[in-house]
XYZ file of C-alpha atoms in Angstrom:
674
model
C -14.381 -51.255 -51.895
C -13.598 -47.588 -52.547
C -11.392 -45.746 -50.131
C -13.164 -43.055 -48.057
C -11.992 -39.552 -48.980
C -11.506 -36.980 -46.182
C -12.150 -33.323 -46.959
C -9.285 -31.947 -44.887
C -9.904 -28.192 -45.516
C -13.470 -28.456 -44.207
C -12.349 -30.546 -41.242
C -9.673 -27.985 -40.347
C -12.212 -25.193 -40.596
C -14.624 -27.101 -38.346
C -11.912 -27.752 -35.762
C -10.926 -24.084 -35.826
C -14.547 -23.032 -35.215
C -14.923 -25.528 -32.375
C -11.717 -24.359 -30.731
C -12.647 -20.693 -31.122
C -16.173 -21.157 -29.784
C -14.897 -23.311 -26.953
C -12.272 -20.770 -25.965
C -14.804 -17.941 -26.035
C -17.209 -19.967 -23.913
C -14.458 -20.848 -21.457
C -13.421 -17.223 -21.248
C -16.973 -16.144 -20.435
C -17.379 -18.956 -17.915
C -14.075 -18.323 -16.197
C -14.453 -15.452 -13.724
C -10.660 -15.277 -13.426
C -10.329 -14.541 -17.123
C -9.742 -11.001 -18.385
C -12.430 -8.498 -17.391
C -12.655 -6.012 -20.280
C -15.208 -3.890 -18.432
C -16.793 -3.029 -15.104
C -18.680 -5.853 -13.276
C -17.105 -8.904 -14.850
C -16.501 -10.373 -18.308
C -20.085 -9.674 -19.384
C -20.388 -6.328 -17.589
C -23.680 -7.477 -16.042
C -22.576 -8.492 -12.544
C -22.841 -12.256 -13.145
C -20.207 -14.774 -12.106
C -19.937 -18.512 -12.745
C -17.715 -18.984 -9.693
C -18.874 -21.670 -7.268
C -18.418 -22.316 -3.544
C -18.613 -18.603 -2.820
C -18.430 -17.506 0.840
C -21.567 -17.145 2.905
C -20.399 -16.137 6.392
C -17.531 -13.938 7.553
C -16.661 -11.107 9.880
C -13.643 -9.009 10.810
C -11.727 -11.973 12.306
C -13.006 -14.880 10.224
C -10.510 -17.617 9.364
C -11.774 -17.699 5.770
C -10.276 -14.259 5.102
C -7.383 -15.401 2.940
C -5.386 -12.158 2.905
C -5.535 -8.427 3.535
C -3.469 -6.035 1.483
C -3.149 -2.355 2.439
C -3.488 -0.139 -0.623
C -1.637 3.143 -1.090
C -3.943 6.140 -1.133
C -7.701 6.053 -1.540
C -10.225 5.313 -4.259
C -13.563 3.677 -4.916
C -12.800 1.916 -8.202
C -13.793 -1.741 -8.205
C -11.301 -4.607 -8.558
C -11.043 -6.400 -11.904
C -9.407 -9.767 -12.599
C -7.032 -11.005 -15.281
C -5.112 -14.297 -15.018
C -4.300 -14.379 -11.294
C -3.978 -10.590 -11.031
C -6.219 -7.909 -9.554
C -6.113 -4.350 -10.870
C -7.378 -1.227 -9.085
C -6.745 2.495 -9.329
C -5.879 4.762 -6.428
C -5.002 8.385 -5.644
C -2.944 10.007 -2.907
C -1.163 13.197 -1.991
C 2.115 13.957 -3.738
C 5.426 13.501 -1.930
C 5.665 17.256 -1.390
C 2.180 17.256 0.100
C 3.050 14.383 2.426
C 6.130 16.249 3.645
C 4.119 19.413 4.179
C 1.444 17.469 6.038
C 4.100 15.921 8.263
C 5.469 19.358 9.098
C 1.970 20.660 9.832
C 1.312 17.660 12.069
C 4.546 18.186 14.020
C 4.025 21.932 14.376
C 0.381 21.457 15.372
C 1.330 19.017 18.134
C 4.078 21.362 19.367
C 1.790 24.404 19.491
C -0.888 22.396 21.261
C 1.578 21.239 23.923
C 2.780 24.834 24.428
C -0.807 26.060 24.755
C -1.659 23.358 27.280
C 1.459 23.988 29.361
C 0.862 27.756 29.453
C -2.749 27.335 30.486
C -1.841 24.695 33.061
C 0.856 26.946 34.506
C -1.565 29.820 34.859
C -4.191 27.606 36.502
C -1.628 26.304 39.021
C -0.409 29.818 39.801
C -3.956 31.136 40.257
C -4.831 28.204 42.511
C -1.774 28.814 44.700
C -2.573 32.518 44.810
C -6.154 31.859 45.913
C -5.006 29.351 48.536
C -2.713 31.954 50.068
C -5.445 34.551 50.178
C -8.149 32.153 51.386
C -7.571 28.974 53.429
C -10.270 27.056 51.538
C -9.909 25.742 48.003
C -12.734 27.884 46.657
C -12.051 31.623 46.593
C -14.501 34.123 47.962
C -15.459 35.141 44.418
C -17.047 31.904 43.270
C -18.394 33.585 40.142
C -14.851 34.270 38.902
C -13.828 30.729 39.698
C -16.756 29.323 37.690
C -15.854 31.587 34.761
C -12.252 30.385 34.882
C -13.372 26.751 34.807
C -15.710 27.393 31.868
C -13.009 29.253 29.949
C -10.620 26.424 30.669
C -13.031 23.909 29.162
C -13.441 26.052 26.036
C -9.684 26.354 25.605
C -9.177 22.620 26.050
C -11.866 21.920 23.461
C -10.179 24.204 20.938
C -6.766 22.667 21.631
C -8.224 19.206 21.022
C -9.909 20.485 17.872
C -6.694 22.115 16.665
C -4.521 19.059 17.192
C -7.173 16.875 15.553
C -7.418 19.019 12.433
C -3.655 19.475 12.009
C -2.369 16.070 13.107
C -5.241 13.907 11.811
C -6.648 15.527 8.645
C -10.126 14.344 7.723
C -11.165 13.045 11.139
C -13.644 15.884 11.539
C -15.404 15.305 8.203
C -17.707 12.432 9.335
C -18.713 14.382 12.447
C -19.558 17.483 10.434
C -21.431 15.354 7.917
C -23.680 13.866 10.618
C -24.257 17.281 12.165
C -25.014 18.738 8.748
C -27.510 15.997 7.937
C -29.286 16.683 11.213
C -29.416 20.399 10.394
C -30.699 19.594 6.900
C -33.575 17.587 8.365
C -34.670 20.645 10.322
C -33.856 23.113 7.531
C -34.090 21.251 4.170
C -32.793 24.263 2.235
C -29.392 23.762 3.870
C -28.894 20.307 2.352
C -26.572 21.804 -0.240
C -24.109 22.814 2.485
C -23.973 19.222 3.704
C -23.077 17.852 0.267
C -20.076 20.143 -0.220
C -17.027 17.952 -0.514
C -14.536 18.868 2.230
C -11.694 18.758 -0.296
C -13.010 21.509 -2.573
C -12.189 25.151 -1.987
C -15.553 26.148 -0.544
C -15.531 23.300 1.962
C -11.956 23.991 3.086
C -12.605 27.718 3.304
C -15.787 27.518 5.360
C -14.788 24.652 7.644
C -11.254 25.920 8.247
C -12.526 29.476 8.655
C -15.107 28.446 11.248
C -12.446 26.654 13.292
C -10.075 29.617 12.885
C -12.695 32.025 14.257
C -13.129 29.772 17.284
C -9.342 29.837 17.682
C -9.199 33.651 17.610
C -11.876 33.777 20.306
C -9.870 31.236 22.320
C -6.854 33.560 22.107
C -9.047 36.216 23.707
C -9.722 33.852 26.590
C -6.012 33.252 27.071
C -5.049 36.913 27.491
C -6.058 39.233 30.370
C -7.057 42.866 30.180
C -9.903 44.548 28.388
C -7.643 46.366 25.942
C -6.103 43.169 24.590
C -9.461 41.464 24.352
C -10.941 44.381 22.437
C -8.071 44.189 19.938
C -8.596 40.466 19.501
C -12.349 40.864 19.133
C -11.754 43.470 16.444
C -9.573 40.950 14.616
C -12.320 38.345 15.071
C -14.976 40.569 13.500
C -12.675 41.506 10.623
C -11.829 37.842 9.991
C -15.496 36.864 10.053
C -16.296 39.576 7.511
C -13.512 38.414 5.189
C -14.605 34.792 5.535
C -18.159 35.866 4.760
C -17.273 37.911 1.682
C -14.455 35.863 0.114
C -16.048 32.395 0.162
C -15.215 30.661 -3.168
C -17.638 28.741 -5.365
C -18.744 25.250 -4.432
C -18.166 22.150 -6.582
C -21.227 23.030 -8.651
C -19.707 26.418 -9.576
C -22.374 28.176 -7.544
C -22.101 30.777 -4.809
C -22.823 29.740 -1.276
C -25.914 31.653 -0.126
C -25.273 34.394 2.423
C -27.586 32.849 5.006
C -25.731 29.548 4.610
C -22.340 31.188 5.139
C -23.545 32.647 8.421
C -23.827 29.155 9.879
C -20.043 28.924 9.880
C -19.621 32.339 11.525
C -21.930 31.962 14.507
C -19.782 29.624 16.678
C -16.782 31.971 16.630
C -18.838 35.146 17.016
C -20.853 33.759 19.929
C -17.662 32.669 21.645
C -16.210 36.140 21.014
C -19.246 37.668 22.679
C -18.652 35.465 25.688
C -15.026 36.658 25.828
C -16.238 40.244 26.218
C -18.956 39.334 28.713
C -16.544 37.321 30.854
C -14.277 40.398 31.114
C -16.793 41.988 33.471
C -18.406 40.960 36.725
C -21.402 42.295 38.587
C -20.553 44.092 41.834
C -23.314 44.876 44.341
C -22.800 48.130 46.306
C -24.820 50.006 48.882
C -25.723 53.530 47.732
C -24.282 56.270 49.948
C -27.205 58.590 49.252
C -30.813 57.551 49.069
C -32.059 57.431 45.515
C -35.040 59.553 44.614
C -36.178 57.051 41.975
C -36.383 53.440 43.034
C -35.448 52.088 39.579
C -32.239 54.126 39.421
C -31.461 53.147 43.000
C -31.862 49.481 42.096
C -29.684 49.774 38.986
C -27.028 51.640 40.942
C -26.673 48.696 43.306
C -25.567 46.400 40.432
C -22.420 47.815 38.878
C -20.174 46.294 36.226
C -16.525 46.050 37.150
C -13.623 44.769 35.089
C -12.729 41.252 36.070
C -9.147 41.903 34.952
C -8.603 45.626 35.609
C -5.032 45.861 34.325
C -4.173 45.339 30.637
C -1.352 42.957 31.498
C -0.234 41.792 34.922
C 3.490 41.000 35.329
C 2.597 37.892 37.316
C 0.722 36.462 34.324
C 3.497 36.622 31.760
C 2.777 33.037 30.667
C -0.354 34.325 28.932
C 1.765 35.862 26.165
C 3.434 32.649 24.867
C 0.159 30.767 25.314
C -1.734 33.376 23.289
C 0.925 33.313 20.562
C 0.785 29.508 20.448
C -2.990 29.574 20.029
C -2.738 32.265 17.364
C -0.201 30.228 15.366
C -2.325 27.096 15.759
C -5.313 29.046 14.434
C -3.356 30.086 11.362
C -2.109 26.525 10.910
C -5.692 25.287 10.749
C -6.746 27.784 8.084
C -3.753 28.783 5.948
C -2.251 25.467 4.685
C -5.525 24.030 3.416
C -6.390 27.172 1.455
C -3.003 28.433 0.267
C -0.385 25.650 0.470
C -1.876 22.186 0.059
C -4.296 23.209 -2.699
C -1.448 23.651 -5.169
C 0.555 20.538 -4.267
C -1.500 18.143 -6.367
C -2.761 14.541 -6.336
C -0.984 11.452 -7.651
C -3.145 8.961 -9.546
C -1.812 5.423 -9.852
C -2.636 1.870 -10.967
C -1.930 -1.072 -8.647
C -1.678 -4.797 -9.422
C -2.201 -7.390 -6.664
C -1.566 -11.138 -6.797
C -4.891 -12.967 -6.664
C -3.603 -15.947 -4.722
C -1.227 -14.376 -2.184
C -2.398 -10.771 -2.011
C 1.061 -9.327 -2.643
C 1.357 -6.015 -4.496
C 3.052 -6.927 -7.764
C 3.565 -3.386 -9.017
C 2.412 0.148 -8.361
C 2.657 2.659 -11.204
C 1.948 6.401 -10.721
C 0.606 7.751 -14.016
C -0.626 11.310 -13.416
C 0.193 14.121 -10.997
C -1.974 17.231 -11.093
C -4.200 19.440 -8.992
C -7.292 18.017 -7.364
C -10.491 18.437 -9.340
C -13.917 19.279 -7.972
C -15.929 16.209 -7.087
C -18.943 14.970 -5.183
C -18.461 14.097 -1.526
C -19.229 10.417 -2.333
C -16.799 10.399 -5.235
C -13.017 9.989 -5.223
C -10.058 10.892 -7.411
C -9.911 7.243 -8.563
C -13.489 6.118 -9.234
C -13.673 4.616 -12.774
C -12.849 0.904 -12.798
C -10.008 -0.472 -14.933
C -10.467 -2.731 -17.952
C -8.167 -5.469 -19.250
C -8.050 -7.854 -22.206
C -5.327 -10.058 -20.720
C -2.498 -8.071 -22.308
C -3.368 -4.444 -21.619
C -4.691 -2.597 -18.569
C -6.812 0.471 -19.319
C -7.381 3.108 -16.609
C -9.322 6.361 -16.733
C -9.089 9.283 -14.293
C -11.270 11.849 -16.045
C -8.341 13.960 -17.180
C -6.188 11.037 -18.294
C -6.724 7.797 -20.201
C -3.715 5.508 -19.804
C -2.886 2.035 -21.094
C -0.345 -0.201 -19.341
C 0.950 -3.696 -19.979
C 0.617 -6.565 -17.534
C 3.896 -5.591 -15.880
C 2.868 -2.020 -15.134
C 4.752 -0.236 -17.929
C 2.897 2.686 -19.534
C 2.286 1.993 -23.225
C 0.401 5.152 -24.157
C -1.784 7.851 -22.637
C -4.211 10.568 -23.710
C -4.817 13.797 -21.748
C -7.981 15.860 -21.503
C -6.607 19.330 -20.810
C -10.049 20.809 -20.103
C -11.156 18.267 -17.495
C -9.993 19.953 -14.283
C -11.817 23.212 -15.035
C -14.985 21.525 -16.284
C -16.075 19.008 -13.698
C -18.248 19.333 -10.623
C -18.874 15.716 -9.568
C -15.688 14.089 -10.896
C -15.283 11.171 -13.302
C -17.294 7.981 -12.742
C -17.915 6.310 -16.116
C -15.536 3.357 -16.513
C -13.680 2.592 -19.765
C -13.953 -0.694 -21.626
C -11.979 -2.742 -24.111
C -13.963 -4.256 -26.970
C -12.778 -5.667 -30.301
C -9.329 -4.115 -29.945
C -10.679 -0.672 -29.090
C -10.394 1.332 -25.885
C -13.727 3.130 -25.473
C -14.227 5.946 -22.975
C -16.934 8.506 -22.215
C -16.756 11.886 -20.484
C -20.144 13.542 -20.207
C -20.764 17.271 -20.025
C -21.949 18.426 -16.615
C -24.288 21.293 -15.908
C -22.668 24.750 -15.819
C -19.538 23.344 -17.479
C -18.280 24.757 -20.775
C -16.578 21.707 -22.260
C -18.941 19.484 -24.369
C -19.393 15.749 -23.882
C -17.067 13.462 -25.806
C -17.088 9.771 -26.661
C -13.947 8.303 -28.217
C -12.359 5.030 -29.282
C -8.604 4.397 -29.421
C -6.564 1.506 -30.753
C -5.624 -0.548 -27.730
C -2.202 -1.388 -29.174
C -0.790 2.057 -29.923
C -3.412 4.530 -28.623
C -4.197 6.019 -32.019
C -7.589 7.669 -32.126
C -10.048 5.735 -34.291
C -12.884 8.185 -33.809
C -14.102 10.864 -31.433
C -17.519 12.516 -31.341
C -19.001 15.365 -29.326
C -22.670 14.383 -28.977
C -25.022 17.138 -27.911
C -27.541 14.561 -26.682
C -25.195 13.360 -23.887
C -25.231 15.426 -20.711
C -24.111 14.280 -17.267
C -23.177 10.765 -18.388
C -22.073 8.998 -15.206
C -22.933 5.364 -15.948
C -20.669 2.919 -17.787
C -21.264 2.068 -21.447
C -22.791 -1.337 -22.223
C -21.825 -3.314 -25.343
C -24.727 -4.891 -27.237
C -24.199 -7.329 -30.108
C -27.452 -7.663 -32.083
C -27.689 -10.820 -34.216
C -26.245 -10.266 -37.656
C -25.351 -6.616 -36.972
C -22.232 -4.720 -35.885
C -21.681 -4.201 -32.137
C -23.369 -1.210 -30.526
C -22.577 1.023 -27.568
C -25.559 1.695 -25.327
C -25.506 4.485 -22.773
C -27.920 6.638 -20.840
C -27.367 10.242 -19.832
C -29.782 12.917 -18.674
C -33.182 12.220 -20.317
C -31.618 10.285 -23.220
C -30.934 6.644 -24.093
C -28.565 6.419 -27.049
C -26.992 3.763 -29.261
C -23.766 4.280 -31.232
C -22.030 2.056 -33.751
C -18.795 0.734 -32.313
C -16.883 0.910 -35.591
C -17.174 4.678 -36.149
C -19.298 6.203 -33.349
C -22.260 6.867 -35.640
C -25.476 7.607 -33.751
C -27.966 4.821 -34.528
C -30.876 6.080 -32.482
C -31.667 8.365 -29.566
C -34.664 7.915 -27.301
C -35.948 10.370 -24.719
C -36.698 9.052 -21.225
C -38.154 10.682 -18.107
C -35.015 9.906 -16.032
C -32.825 12.905 -15.304
C -29.535 11.583 -13.942
C -28.283 7.995 -14.010
C -25.246 6.596 -12.215
C -26.308 2.941 -12.173
C -25.307 0.824 -15.135
C -27.650 -0.764 -17.658
C -28.883 -4.349 -17.350
C -29.370 -6.715 -20.299
C -30.942 -10.145 -20.710
C -31.182 -11.467 -24.275
C -32.907 -8.512 -25.990
C -34.463 -6.967 -22.865
C -32.682 -3.781 -21.794
C -33.278 -2.318 -18.335
C -32.695 1.377 -17.684
C -33.129 2.611 -14.127
C -32.039 5.507 -11.961
C -32.660 9.085 -11.046
C -30.155 10.162 -8.408
C -31.202 13.748 -9.117
C -34.608 14.709 -10.438
C -37.222 12.302 -11.822
C -36.541 8.584 -11.311
C -37.955 5.475 -12.976
C -37.245 1.926 -14.161
C -37.854 1.161 -17.832
C -37.682 -2.010 -19.936
C -37.044 -1.948 -23.698
C -37.103 -4.704 -26.321
C -33.974 -4.320 -28.441
C -35.265 -6.949 -30.876
C -37.908 -4.442 -31.950
C -35.808 -1.407 -32.744
C -36.643 1.244 -35.317
C -34.938 4.487 -36.261
C -36.598 6.092 -33.233
C -35.242 3.448 -30.870
C -36.400 0.213 -29.239
C -39.979 -0.402 -28.211
C -40.953 0.230 -24.601
C -42.179 -2.852 -22.709
C -43.038 -1.271 -19.374
C -42.100 1.551 -17.055
C -42.539 2.097 -13.330
C -41.402 4.437 -10.595
C -41.154 1.582 -8.104
C -37.733 0.322 -7.120
C -35.628 2.903 -8.969
C -31.924 2.258 -8.263
C -29.475 4.909 -7.128
C -25.754 4.425 -7.679
C -26.012 0.621 -7.475
C -26.314 -1.107 -10.837
C -29.197 -3.608 -11.094
C -28.826 -7.286 -11.923
C -31.076 -9.705 -13.820
C -31.397 -13.302 -12.593
C -33.518 -15.554 -14.805
C -36.891 -13.794 -15.104
C -36.384 -11.381 -12.187
C -34.853 -7.920 -11.911
C -33.145 -6.820 -8.685
C -32.614 -3.128 -7.947
C -31.114 -1.374 -4.923
C -31.583 2.261 -3.911
C -29.005 4.391 -2.126
C -31.153 4.193 1.011
C -30.950 0.378 0.968
C -34.345 -0.546 -0.513
C -33.856 -3.870 -2.330
C -36.619 -4.618 -4.858
C -37.345 -7.808 -6.782
C -39.411 -7.225 -9.923
C -40.818 -9.359 -12.706
C -38.649 -8.845 -15.774
C -41.516 -9.249 -18.240
C -44.094 -6.977 -16.584
C -42.288 -4.826 -13.989
C -44.565 -6.034 -11.195
C -42.941 -5.963 -7.770
C -42.533 -9.415 -6.191
C -41.161 -8.094 -2.896
C -39.249 -5.251 -1.265
C -36.855 -5.432 1.644
C -35.106 -2.608 3.482
C -31.401 -3.224 4.106
C -29.633 -1.260 6.816
C -27.451 1.694 5.825
C -26.562 3.374 2.539
C -25.664 1.209 -0.438
C -23.580 2.601 -3.310
C -21.815 -0.566 -4.533
C -23.469 -2.432 -7.413
C -25.230 -5.770 -7.034
C -23.384 -8.933 -8.091
C -24.555 -12.536 -8.261
C -23.029 -15.993 -8.407
C -23.461 -19.489 -6.983
C -27.212 -18.823 -6.514
C -26.395 -15.921 -4.192
C -26.948 -12.179 -4.453
C -24.419 -9.863 -2.767
C -25.199 -6.313 -1.609
C -22.482 -4.307 0.187
C -23.305 -1.245 2.288
C -21.154 1.847 2.753
C -20.294 0.667 6.284
C -18.908 -2.620 4.959
C -21.858 -4.905 5.766
C -22.406 -7.515 3.033
C -25.892 -8.981 2.826
C -26.153 -12.359 1.083
C -29.538 -13.408 -0.302
C -30.855 -16.595 -1.866
C -31.734 -16.001 -5.528
C -34.228 -18.876 -5.587
C -36.687 -16.987 -3.400
C -39.474 -15.369 -5.415
C -42.151 -14.393 -2.908
C -39.994 -12.745 -0.234
C -36.425 -11.778 0.535
C -34.532 -14.772 1.881
C -31.454 -13.412 3.639
C -28.786 -16.049 4.123
C -26.273 -13.958 6.038
C -25.280 -10.442 7.053
C -21.508 -10.082 7.284
C -20.042 -6.963 8.968
C -16.621 -5.484 8.320
C -15.604 -2.386 10.247
C -14.475 -0.523 7.130
C -16.073 1.808 4.603
C -16.875 0.249 1.230
C -17.990 2.047 -1.931
C -16.539 -0.378 -4.513
C -18.379 -3.264 -6.160
C -17.046 -6.691 -5.077
C -15.541 -9.213 -7.486
C -16.609 -12.885 -7.385
C -13.833 -15.195 -8.507
C -12.507 -18.744 -7.918
C -14.594 -19.627 -4.887
C -13.981 -16.292 -3.194
C -14.997 -12.662 -3.057
C -12.658 -9.678 -3.459
C -13.701 -6.607 -1.469
C -12.098 -3.200 -1.736
C -12.465 -1.330 1.533
C -11.418 2.233 2.316
C -7.702 1.449 2.702
C -7.252 -2.218 1.846
C -8.107 -5.069 -0.462
C -9.221 -8.381 1.054
C -10.033 -11.837 -0.272
C -12.593 -14.033 1.468
C -12.710 -17.715 0.546
C -15.712 -20.011 0.647
C -16.917 -21.437 3.942
């Protein structure tokens, strides 16, 4: 009987293929494996994690850990072998010291102002009690004016200490007020969307508060002469504020009628300061008037309420007025002339997935703050990792770190700070040993769009192109691997859907679309590509068949204006497409035809992208409320739970190892399964 011969080379090759395919499949199935792009290993918002949480709140026992993060940012967490990576941004050390000094000085000046005003009120009360046995003086009009002026001064002191000691606390209030004004006057919506951190926002907001402060100084002093001097300074300051307003984050001038909105509070209060300096005195005419009208007018005479410029018994008005004047300058000057040049620190942070401990924190870039949208941050693009490297992008800097937080290489974009209006939002990705990053040209910016690929090991540039067809590219690139062809990079910018060859950046095809501006990412299922958005201008949802692609681009399957997403990236589950608008309209559509199965309105704004896993769909609102839906429901929205957290959330959650990772405004939390 012949001995059976084994073909060992072919067996070794077969084992190698099985091991390679098995490892790739395990990597895709393991949500804790390296995430080389935004929204998971596939970049499509899908997770194979099981036993994901369904119910939680602020004090739930299934919250495994909470980790405070330094600074602020809206980049989403990514996972790589028991580590979480996020980016963040915060004031420099010099800025923090300056802010601490401003806080201390603001509190001191406020205390001095309160004590001076309280001392004057006590002295006036004692004086009136001596002159009149009752608590109320004979001149009740003057007493009412004093009480009203006291309330105005207290309001400004509270406003001053809030602005100096707690920077940013006023922004949400002004935003709500501005939105209400914009509903009445839609043309003023642009004022509402000015980011408070850009020059125009700081100038107008700080200037409006400063004008109120100057008017409050007029209330503190006595005597018409002093008040006239202060009112002259108020008018001059209002004129300078009106004329010198800088450009907004869109490099446009603030309209004159819009600037006036910030002047009226201070000017109206200044008018009251002058009016309250006089009182009406009724007299009996000594001679009969020949004309009844003149006789009537003569009976009502205006007299100075404070006849002397400065009374020696009211010397406490001088230090109080000086304290208010210094507090007024402290509100306006630092934000416009000191803090603006201190700069922002951008950093990368690694957190232990199991314990929540911060493993390392690496600052990578310190520079001035760029212009950005009010919903954006200085750390918005999400990191990418291949298990060995961590890639982070901040618009003006692309940096690569190792797993221990050491910087391996970095690339600077020197023209970024002067050529951005909304800030960076497109996340980088690592694919086939390349670090790929996009920075789209924005309207009224001089610098062209660029798309580049760098070697992930040493940072050497493989290729860089400046495509004219890309404008305002805010969504993240999607990698598509057609059967038997090289990998492609798919991206949508204003009115264009483009495909580039990964190896050299060659443009394969460019297709015009009716969608102006897209922030939401692309969705892909087999060969069906979903493009949806329109945060500014025309909006639509479109489906393309990538299997039928010519030189002009893929064939269009269907298009609809229903259910267009905003900033939230859509997700495909089986034969259904789920989209979410900024206003919270969740839409379930048929993937093959685009027909709407159902729509459901979620409460609040939603900017985080949709993610799915364990037969659940997660949608997180800006106010931190996570809605969990059953993905088996086809005819109507089946909400399983609504989980509130009293924190702001802009970042997309990560589903991993039976838990969910949420990045809130100042912390990172992990919630385990029920």
